[in-house]
mmCIF file of C-alpha atoms and ligand atoms in Angstrom:
data_model
loop_
_atom_site.group_PDB
_atom_site.id
_atom_site.type_symbol
_atom_site.label_atom_id
_atom_site.label_comp_id
_atom_site.label_asym_id
_atom_site.label_seq_id
_atom_site.Cartn_x
_atom_site.Cartn_y
_atom_site.Cartn_z
ATOM 1 C CA MET A 4 -1.656 -2.299 -25.650
ATOM 2 C CA PRO A 5 -3.917 -1.669 -22.594
ATOM 3 C CA LYS A 6 -4.580 1.906 -21.452
ATOM 4 C CA PRO A 7 -1.704 3.165 -19.262
ATOM 5 C CA VAL A 8 -2.205 3.386 -15.506
ATOM 6 C CA THR A 9 -1.691 6.973 -14.343
ATOM 7 C CA LYS A 10 -3.996 7.183 -11.297
ATOM 8 C CA ALA A 11 -3.578 5.551 -7.929
ATOM 9 C CA ILE A 12 -5.955 5.352 -4.986
ATOM 10 C CA PHE A 13 -4.468 5.250 -1.483
ATOM 11 C CA PRO A 14 -7.168 4.101 0.932
ATOM 12 C CA VAL A 15 -6.067 5.471 4.295
ATOM 13 C CA ALA A 16 -9.386 5.864 6.083
ATOM 14 C CA GLY A 17 -9.045 2.816 8.344
ATOM 15 C CA MET A 18 -8.880 3.375 12.090
ATOM 16 C CA GLY A 19 -5.623 1.534 12.671
ATOM 17 C CA THR A 20 -6.870 -0.026 15.888
ATOM 18 C CA ARG A 21 -3.916 -2.416 16.091
ATOM 19 C CA PHE A 22 -1.706 0.574 16.819
ATOM 20 C CA LEU A 23 -3.778 2.158 19.560
ATOM 21 C CA PRO A 24 -3.114 4.304 21.482
ATOM 22 C CA ALA A 25 -0.660 5.814 18.920
ATOM 23 C CA THR A 26 -3.311 5.992 16.191
ATOM 24 C CA LYS A 27 -5.580 7.999 18.481
ATOM 25 C CA SER A 28 -3.796 11.078 17.186
ATOM 26 C CA VAL A 29 -1.219 9.868 14.601
ATOM 27 C CA PRO A 30 -2.530 8.364 11.367
ATOM 28 C CA LYS A 31 -0.941 4.936 10.823
ATOM 29 C CA GLU A 32 0.353 5.991 7.403
ATOM 30 C CA ILE A 33 2.395 8.800 8.992
ATOM 31 C CA MET A 34 4.192 6.454 11.348
ATOM 32 C CA THR A 35 7.875 6.449 10.621
ATOM 33 C CA LEU A 36 9.952 3.686 9.124
ATOM 34 C CA VAL A 37 13.552 4.809 9.817
ATOM 35 C CA ASP A 38 13.088 8.469 8.834
ATOM 36 C CA ARG A 39 10.145 8.631 6.483
ATOM 37 C CA PRO A 40 6.463 7.964 6.946
ATOM 38 C CA LEU A 41 4.965 4.799 5.492
ATOM 39 C CA VAL A 42 3.047 6.854 2.960
ATOM 40 C CA GLN A 43 6.257 8.252 1.447
ATOM 41 C CA TYR A 44 7.406 4.741 0.518
ATOM 42 C CA ALA A 45 4.108 4.171 -1.272
ATOM 43 C CA ILE A 46 4.319 7.506 -3.106
ATOM 44 C CA ASP A 47 7.880 6.796 -4.271
ATOM 45 C CA GLU A 48 6.809 3.377 -5.511
ATOM 46 C CA ALA A 49 3.840 4.880 -7.346
ATOM 47 C CA ARG A 50 5.964 7.558 -9.001
ATOM 48 C CA ALA A 51 8.453 4.929 -10.200
ATOM 49 C CA ALA A 52 5.539 3.127 -11.843
ATOM 50 C CA GLY A 53 4.443 6.229 -13.781
ATOM 51 C CA ILE A 54 1.547 7.322 -11.560
ATOM 52 C CA GLU A 55 0.680 10.992 -12.060
ATOM 53 C CA GLU A 56 -2.490 11.422 -9.990
ATOM 54 C CA PHE A 57 -2.569 10.471 -6.327
ATOM 55 C CA ILE A 58 -5.997 10.057 -4.758
ATOM 56 C CA PHE A 59 -6.175 9.661 -0.990
ATOM 57 C CA VAL A 60 -9.301 8.328 0.652
ATOM 58 C CA THR A 61 -9.100 9.785 4.136
ATOM 59 C CA ALA A 62 -11.257 10.123 7.217
ATOM 60 C CA ARG A 63 -11.667 12.218 10.333
ATOM 61 C CA GLY A 64 -8.437 12.566 12.273
ATOM 62 C CA LYS A 65 -6.147 12.243 9.256
ATOM 63 C CA SER A 66 -5.242 15.905 8.789
ATOM 64 C CA ALA A 67 -1.562 15.225 9.651
ATOM 65 C CA LEU A 68 -1.434 13.172 6.467
ATOM 66 C CA GLU A 69 -2.698 16.069 4.357
ATOM 67 C CA ASP A 70 -0.241 18.439 6.029
ATOM 68 C CA TYR A 71 2.641 16.084 5.277
ATOM 69 C CA PHE A 72 2.356 16.755 1.535
ATOM 70 C CA ASP A 73 2.134 20.508 1.924
ATOM 71 C CA HIS A 74 5.020 22.804 1.104
ATOM 72 C CA SER A 75 7.019 24.104 4.112
ATOM 73 C CA PRO A 76 8.439 27.523 3.158
ATOM 74 C CA GLU A 77 9.856 28.315 6.644
ATOM 75 C CA LEU A 78 11.598 24.973 6.982
ATOM 76 C CA GLU A 79 12.877 25.262 3.422
ATOM 77 C CA GLN A 80 14.308 28.733 4.074
ATOM 78 C CA LYS A 81 16.021 27.553 7.254
ATOM 79 C CA LEU A 82 17.713 24.697 5.371
ATOM 80 C CA ILE A 83 18.764 27.069 2.564
ATOM 81 C CA ASP A 84 20.192 29.547 5.085
ATOM 82 C CA SER A 85 22.130 26.834 6.885
ATOM 83 C CA GLY A 86 23.380 25.258 3.657
ATOM 84 C CA LYS A 87 21.847 21.842 4.461
ATOM 85 C CA ASP A 88 21.431 20.824 0.843
ATOM 86 C CA ASP A 89 20.856 17.104 1.475
ATOM 87 C CA LEU A 90 18.008 17.740 3.857
ATOM 88 C CA LEU A 91 16.607 20.368 1.506
ATOM 89 C CA ALA A 92 16.524 17.805 -1.292
ATOM 90 C CA GLU A 93 14.786 15.316 1.053
ATOM 91 C CA LEU A 94 12.229 17.938 1.976
ATOM 92 C CA ARG A 95 11.504 18.917 -1.615
ATOM 93 C CA HIS A 96 11.177 15.253 -2.539
ATOM 94 C CA THR A 97 8.012 15.128 -0.399
ATOM 95 C CA TYR A 98 6.286 17.925 -2.326
ATOM 96 C CA MET A 99 3.482 17.208 -4.735
ATOM 97 C CA ASP A 100 2.678 19.433 -7.690
ATOM 98 C CA SER A 101 -0.537 21.432 -7.443
ATOM 99 C CA GLY A 102 -3.430 19.376 -8.730
ATOM 100 C CA GLN A 103 -1.539 16.085 -8.522
ATOM 101 C CA ILE A 104 -3.031 15.064 -5.233
ATOM 102 C CA ALA A 105 -6.683 14.778 -4.229
ATOM 103 C CA TYR A 106 -8.379 13.916 -0.959
ATOM 104 C CA ILE A 107 -11.766 12.244 -0.713
ATOM 105 C CA ARG A 108 -13.536 11.571 2.574
ATOM 106 C CA GLN A 109 -14.851 8.171 3.519
ATOM 107 C CA HIS A 110 -17.410 9.203 6.117
ATOM 108 C CA LYS A 111 -17.653 5.800 7.767
ATOM 109 C CA ALA A 112 -15.080 2.988 7.771
ATOM 110 C CA MET A 113 -17.224 0.525 5.808
ATOM 111 C CA GLY A 114 -14.346 -1.460 4.337
ATOM 112 C CA LEU A 115 -11.634 -1.323 1.710
ATOM 113 C CA GLY A 116 -14.082 -1.855 -1.178
ATOM 114 C CA HIS A 117 -16.163 1.078 0.000
ATOM 115 C CA ALA A 118 -13.054 3.269 0.405
ATOM 116 C CA VAL A 119 -12.014 2.545 -3.193
ATOM 117 C CA TRP A 120 -15.560 3.228 -4.433
ATOM 118 C CA CYS A 121 -15.484 6.667 -2.769
ATOM 119 C CA ALA A 122 -12.924 7.686 -5.450
ATOM 120 C CA ARG A 123 -15.034 6.532 -8.430
ATOM 121 C CA ARG A 124 -15.680 9.987 -9.892
ATOM 122 C CA LEU A 125 -11.978 10.781 -10.015
ATOM 123 C CA ILE A 126 -11.220 7.482 -11.732
ATOM 124 C CA GLY A 127 -13.875 7.693 -14.470
ATOM 125 C CA ASP A 128 -13.260 5.180 -17.232
ATOM 126 C CA GLU A 129 -9.574 4.496 -16.676
ATOM 127 C CA PRO A 130 -7.614 1.646 -15.182
ATOM 128 C CA PHE A 131 -6.204 2.533 -11.776
ATOM 129 C CA ALA A 132 -3.850 1.304 -9.105
ATOM 130 C CA VAL A 133 -4.767 0.750 -5.461
ATOM 131 C CA MET A 134 -1.927 0.902 -2.961
ATOM 132 C CA LEU A 135 -2.183 0.187 0.763
ATOM 133 C CA PRO A 136 0.653 2.129 2.383
ATOM 134 C CA ASP A 137 0.828 -0.243 5.352
ATOM 135 C CA ASP A 138 2.126 -2.929 3.014
ATOM 136 C CA VAL A 139 5.729 -1.848 2.483
ATOM 137 C CA ILE A 140 7.687 -3.761 -0.134
ATOM 138 C CA ALA A 141 11.456 -3.823 -0.348
ATOM 139 C CA ALA A 142 12.362 -4.653 -3.935
ATOM 140 C CA GLU A 143 15.087 -3.918 -6.426
ATOM 141 C CA LYS A 144 12.468 -2.880 -8.969
ATOM 142 C CA PRO A 145 9.520 -1.254 -7.155
ATOM 143 C CA CYS A 146 6.564 -3.654 -6.906
ATOM 144 C CA LEU A 147 4.002 -1.471 -8.714
ATOM 145 C CA GLN A 148 6.447 -0.953 -11.570
ATOM 146 C CA GLN A 149 6.807 -4.741 -11.911
ATOM 147 C CA MET A 150 3.005 -4.968 -11.982
ATOM 148 C CA VAL A 151 2.611 -2.216 -14.591
ATOM 149 C CA GLU A 152 5.008 -4.150 -16.825
ATOM 150 C CA ALA A 153 3.032 -7.368 -16.311
ATOM 151 C CA TYR A 154 -0.227 -5.488 -16.980
ATOM 152 C CA ALA A 155 1.156 -4.239 -20.322
ATOM 153 C CA GLU A 156 1.160 -7.939 -21.331
ATOM 154 C CA THR A 157 -2.043 -9.149 -19.660
ATOM 155 C CA GLY A 158 -4.386 -6.108 -19.657
ATOM 156 C CA GLY A 159 -7.475 -6.531 -17.438
ATOM 157 C CA SER A 160 -6.713 -6.474 -13.722
ATOM 158 C CA VAL A 161 -3.555 -7.557 -11.918
ATOM 159 C CA VAL A 162 -3.271 -8.213 -8.183
ATOM 160 C CA ALA A 163 -0.009 -8.667 -6.285
ATOM 161 C CA ALA A 164 0.193 -12.072 -4.649
ATOM 162 C CA MET A 165 2.511 -14.065 -2.451
ATOM 163 C CA GLU A 166 2.658 -17.584 -1.081
ATOM 164 C CA VAL A 167 1.633 -17.866 2.588
ATOM 165 C CA ALA A 168 1.606 -20.789 5.018
ATOM 166 C CA PRO A 169 -1.721 -22.726 4.952
ATOM 167 C CA GLU A 170 -2.606 -21.611 8.517
ATOM 168 C CA LYS A 171 -2.263 -17.954 7.444
ATOM 169 C CA THR A 172 -4.702 -18.080 4.498
ATOM 170 C CA LYS A 173 -7.608 -17.106 6.777
ATOM 171 C CA SER A 174 -6.121 -13.613 7.145
ATOM 172 C CA TYR A 175 -5.940 -12.744 3.422
ATOM 173 C CA GLY A 176 -7.854 -12.595 0.158
ATOM 174 C CA ILE A 177 -6.932 -15.888 -1.535
ATOM 175 C CA LEU A 178 -6.742 -16.632 -5.255
ATOM 176 C CA ASP A 179 -8.368 -19.589 -6.979
ATOM 177 C CA VAL A 180 -5.934 -20.259 -9.813
ATOM 178 C CA SER A 181 -6.936 -21.652 -13.194
ATOM 179 C CA GLU A 182 -3.554 -21.450 -14.903
ATOM 180 C CA ASP A 183 -0.154 -21.032 -13.266
ATOM 181 C CA ASN A 184 2.453 -19.488 -15.548
ATOM 182 C CA GLY A 185 5.026 -18.830 -12.849
ATOM 183 C CA THR A 186 5.237 -15.100 -12.329
ATOM 184 C CA THR A 187 1.657 -14.533 -13.433
ATOM 185 C CA VAL A 188 -1.319 -16.749 -12.719
ATOM 186 C CA LYS A 189 -4.742 -16.630 -14.325
ATOM 187 C CA VAL A 190 -7.423 -16.408 -11.688
ATOM 188 C CA LYS A 191 -10.854 -18.082 -11.740
ATOM 189 C CA GLY A 192 -12.028 -16.936 -8.314
ATOM 190 C CA MET A 193 -11.074 -15.019 -5.210
ATOM 191 C CA VAL A 194 -12.242 -15.373 -1.633
ATOM 192 C CA GLU A 195 -11.722 -13.011 1.301
ATOM 193 C CA LYS A 196 -10.456 -14.571 4.540
ATOM 194 C CA PRO A 197 -11.565 -18.163 3.851
ATOM 195 C CA ALA A 198 -12.412 -20.310 6.876
ATOM 196 C CA GLU A 199 -9.613 -22.634 7.952
ATOM 197 C CA GLY A 200 -9.164 -25.558 5.574
ATOM 198 C CA THR A 201 -11.300 -24.041 2.785
ATOM 199 C CA ALA A 202 -8.739 -21.840 0.963
ATOM 200 C CA PRO A 203 -8.575 -22.593 -2.783
ATOM 201 C CA SER A 204 -4.768 -22.061 -2.756
ATOM 202 C CA ASN A 205 -2.112 -20.506 -0.557
ATOM 203 C CA LEU A 206 -1.627 -17.556 -2.918
ATOM 204 C CA ALA A 207 -2.569 -14.467 -0.911
ATOM 205 C CA VAL A 208 -3.334 -11.010 -2.256
ATOM 206 C CA ILE A 209 -1.432 -8.107 -0.712
ATOM 207 C CA GLY A 210 -1.953 -4.365 -0.918
ATOM 208 C CA ARG A 211 -1.101 -3.614 -4.547
ATOM 209 C CA TYR A 212 -3.679 -3.792 -7.319
ATOM 210 C CA ILE A 213 -4.106 -2.624 -10.901
ATOM 211 C CA LEU A 214 -7.817 -2.635 -11.585
ATOM 212 C CA SER A 215 -10.130 -2.200 -14.507
ATOM 213 C CA PRO A 216 -12.690 0.632 -14.098
ATOM 214 C CA ASN A 217 -15.417 -2.095 -14.188
ATOM 215 C CA ILE A 218 -14.522 -2.719 -10.546
ATOM 216 C CA MET A 219 -16.212 0.572 -9.632
ATOM 217 C CA SER A 220 -19.512 -0.630 -11.164
ATOM 218 C CA HIS A 221 -19.222 -3.888 -9.226
ATOM 219 C CA LEU A 222 -18.827 -1.797 -6.078
ATOM 220 C CA ASP A 223 -21.899 0.347 -6.922
ATOM 221 C CA ASN A 224 -24.364 -1.936 -5.149
ATOM 222 C CA ALA A 225 -21.899 -3.957 -3.140
ATOM 223 C CA LYS A 226 -23.153 -5.760 -0.064
ATOM 224 C CA GLU A 227 -21.216 -6.347 3.129
ATOM 225 C CA GLY A 228 -18.923 -9.358 2.957
ATOM 226 C CA ALA A 229 -16.363 -10.892 5.318
ATOM 227 C CA GLY A 230 -16.146 -9.072 8.665
ATOM 228 C CA GLY A 231 -19.300 -7.046 7.848
ATOM 229 C CA GLU A 232 -17.251 -4.800 5.516
ATOM 230 C CA ILE A 233 -17.610 -3.967 1.826
ATOM 231 C CA GLN A 234 -14.758 -5.980 0.405
ATOM 232 C CA LEU A 235 -12.663 -5.116 -2.646
ATOM 233 C CA THR A 236 -12.092 -8.855 -3.040
ATOM 234 C CA ASP A 237 -15.818 -9.421 -3.690
ATOM 235 C CA ALA A 238 -15.808 -6.812 -6.482
ATOM 236 C CA ILE A 239 -12.767 -8.455 -8.081
ATOM 237 C CA ALA A 240 -14.500 -11.852 -7.785
ATOM 238 C CA LYS A 241 -17.496 -10.350 -9.699
ATOM 239 C CA GLU A 242 -15.125 -9.111 -12.388
ATOM 240 C CA ILE A 243 -13.802 -12.654 -12.774
ATOM 241 C CA SER A 244 -17.346 -14.106 -12.976
ATOM 242 C CA SER A 245 -18.262 -11.594 -15.675
ATOM 243 C CA GLY A 246 -15.485 -13.116 -17.805
ATOM 244 C CA GLU A 247 -12.953 -10.279 -17.546
ATOM 245 C CA GLY A 248 -9.303 -11.168 -17.124
ATOM 246 C CA VAL A 249 -7.820 -11.049 -13.639
ATOM 247 C CA HIS A 250 -4.247 -12.144 -13.041
ATOM 248 C CA GLY A 251 -2.270 -12.733 -9.883
ATOM 249 C CA PHE A 252 1.303 -11.496 -9.980
ATOM 250 C CA ARG A 253 4.078 -13.037 -7.899
ATOM 251 C CA PHE A 254 6.201 -9.943 -7.310
ATOM 252 C CA ALA A 255 9.912 -10.059 -6.613
ATOM 253 C CA GLY A 256 10.628 -8.500 -3.223
ATOM 254 C CA GLU A 257 9.978 -8.704 0.488
ATOM 255 C CA ARG A 258 6.652 -7.485 1.836
ATOM 256 C CA TYR A 259 6.299 -6.180 5.369
ATOM 257 C CA ASP A 260 2.887 -5.911 6.979
ATOM 258 C CA CYS A 261 3.368 -2.575 8.709
ATOM 259 C CA GLY A 262 -0.293 -2.656 9.773
ATOM 260 C CA SER A 263 0.796 -5.137 12.450
ATOM 261 C CA LYS A 264 3.210 -4.398 15.281
ATOM 262 C CA SER A 265 5.443 -7.332 14.552
ATOM 263 C CA GLY A 266 5.595 -6.525 10.810
ATOM 264 C CA PHE A 267 6.393 -2.897 11.583
ATOM 265 C CA LEU A 268 9.256 -3.858 13.888
ATOM 266 C CA GLN A 269 10.647 -6.289 11.306
ATOM 267 C CA ALA A 270 10.468 -3.601 8.619
ATOM 268 C CA THR A 271 12.249 -1.143 10.914
ATOM 269 C CA VAL A 272 15.153 -3.575 11.340
ATOM 270 C CA ALA A 273 15.262 -4.543 7.642
ATOM 271 C CA PHE A 274 15.107 -0.959 6.351
ATOM 272 C CA GLY A 275 17.598 0.175 8.979
ATOM 273 C CA MET A 276 20.014 -2.567 7.916
ATOM 274 C CA ALA A 277 19.636 -1.494 4.286
ATOM 275 C CA ARG A 278 20.958 1.971 5.172
ATOM 276 C CA PRO A 279 24.762 2.203 5.013
ATOM 277 C CA ASP A 280 24.782 4.987 7.655
ATOM 278 C CA LEU A 281 22.873 2.850 10.188
ATOM 279 C CA ARG A 282 23.822 -0.712 9.330
ATOM 280 C CA ASP A 283 26.901 -1.218 11.513
ATOM 281 C CA ASP A 284 25.436 0.292 14.680
ATOM 282 C CA LEU A 285 22.232 -1.636 14.253
ATOM 283 C CA LEU A 286 24.034 -4.899 13.585
ATOM 284 C CA ASP A 287 26.208 -4.440 16.713
ATOM 285 C CA PHE A 288 23.131 -3.716 18.783
ATOM 286 C CA LEU A 289 21.247 -6.721 17.426
ATOM 287 C CA SER A 290 24.094 -9.134 18.065
ATOM 288 C CA ASP A 291 24.537 -7.764 21.618
ATOM 289 C CA ILE A 292 20.869 -8.014 22.431
ATOM 290 C CA THR A 293 20.584 -11.538 20.970
ATOM 291 C CA ALA A 294 23.595 -12.651 22.984
ATOM 292 C CA ILE A 295 22.047 -11.206 26.180
ATOM 293 C CA GLN A 296 18.736 -12.965 25.422
ATOM 294 C CA ALA A 297 20.498 -16.266 24.733
ATOM 295 C CA ALA A 298 22.529 -16.006 27.959
ATOM 296 C CA ALA A 299 19.392 -15.320 29.992
ATOM 297 C CA GLN A 300 17.706 -18.507 28.768
HETATM 298 P P1 UTP B 1609 -6.934 -2.626 7.679
HETATM 299 O O1 UTP B 1609 -7.651 -3.895 7.536
HETATM 300 O O2 UTP B 1609 -5.475 -2.673 7.970
HETATM 301 O O3 UTP B 1609 -7.678 -1.772 8.775
HETATM 302 O O4 UTP B 1609 -7.184 -1.799 6.352
HETATM 303 P P2 UTP B 1609 -7.168 -0.510 9.572
HETATM 304 O O5 UTP B 1609 -8.350 0.196 10.114
HETATM 305 O O6 UTP B 1609 -6.254 0.334 8.731
HETATM 306 O O7 UTP B 1609 -6.287 -1.126 10.760
HETATM 307 P P3 UTP B 1609 -6.724 -2.019 12.021
HETATM 308 O O8 UTP B 1609 -7.022 -3.397 11.491
HETATM 309 O O9 UTP B 1609 -7.894 -1.388 12.718
HETATM 310 O O10 UTP B 1609 -5.494 -2.000 12.871
HETATM 311 C C1 UTP B 1609 -6.435 -2.008 5.178
HETATM 312 C C2 UTP B 1609 -6.354 -0.711 4.403
HETATM 313 O O11 UTP B 1609 -7.639 -0.290 4.002
HETATM 314 C C3 UTP B 1609 -7.905 1.028 4.471
HETATM 315 C C4 UTP B 1609 -6.974 1.210 5.657
HETATM 316 O O12 UTP B 1609 -6.707 2.579 5.864
HETATM 317 C C5 UTP B 1609 -5.745 0.423 5.221
HETATM 318 O O13 UTP B 1609 -4.913 1.190 4.332
HETATM 319 N N1 UTP B 1609 -9.349 1.110 4.842
HETATM 320 C C6 UTP B 1609 -9.922 0.099 5.542
HETATM 321 C C7 UTP B 1609 -10.070 2.207 4.488
HETATM 322 O O14 UTP B 1609 -9.554 3.161 3.857
HETATM 323 N N2 UTP B 1609 -11.398 2.269 4.825
HETATM 324 C C8 UTP B 1609 -11.991 1.276 5.509
HETATM 325 O O15 UTP B 1609 -13.214 1.383 5.776
HETATM 326 C C9 UTP B 1609 -11.242 0.163 5.882
#
């Protein structure tokens, strides 16, 4: 039985340029999907998977994110006084126990690999999860929980993967597969953003990882890779070359790239439709607006 995964790193130090000007003052991870910030979805998913320690790699301008997890005694008292028990429960759901959450600064946005490496001392010699909150996954069983179950069988490292169209492979880390067992695949290589026509498969890695602590040593002297950034993909590729097991995991669920405007809008519609209190209104609006668009064409 591999060591259990109880720590997760949330790299949130990126500048979120695709959402400028909003991200000038609002961290991307605080942006709201229906009524909760992106980061809350990631935290809920992590908790469901048994994560007990939450490590945020942050940067300048992200203090709203730290405040979000703080307790709010005045707000709490107001909700108690007004008997708004549902909202009170929602509010308390966002609280983290003292000592459960840690913040590390990435002083310069040098890439995802570098952000993960910034948390090395808090990880020590244990396996850990990495979760990118801008990848939001709608799934019956939360994605990280599915991965933890797969990891209990495979050990080593497990990365979440999904099939993408061949012309999209250049935007992702792509797996080179040595053995395809359906839900899990054994990986013999991994390449970040391959040039068009050179991708070893169309199996793309998305923002959920369970990683062996060896990855931190691979990141120790990491050089810049694709896009001039220190890439997590390159460290995972080193792990594969050193003979350690890395598996891709085809998760069950729908992933929304909330780091892009179009993905965020799609997620807003999908998550809105999944809410019984919003579904009918939203559906009416969508059919009206589609009819108007169709008539105008
Ligand atoms: P992205 O590639 O989405 O970059 O990072 P970004 O800065 O967040 O957004 P854009 O492209 O400028 O719009 C993927 C994840 O890696 C984190 C980001 O916060 C995001 O969760 N990251 C990226 C870091 O923590 N540090 C970095 O140096 C780079």
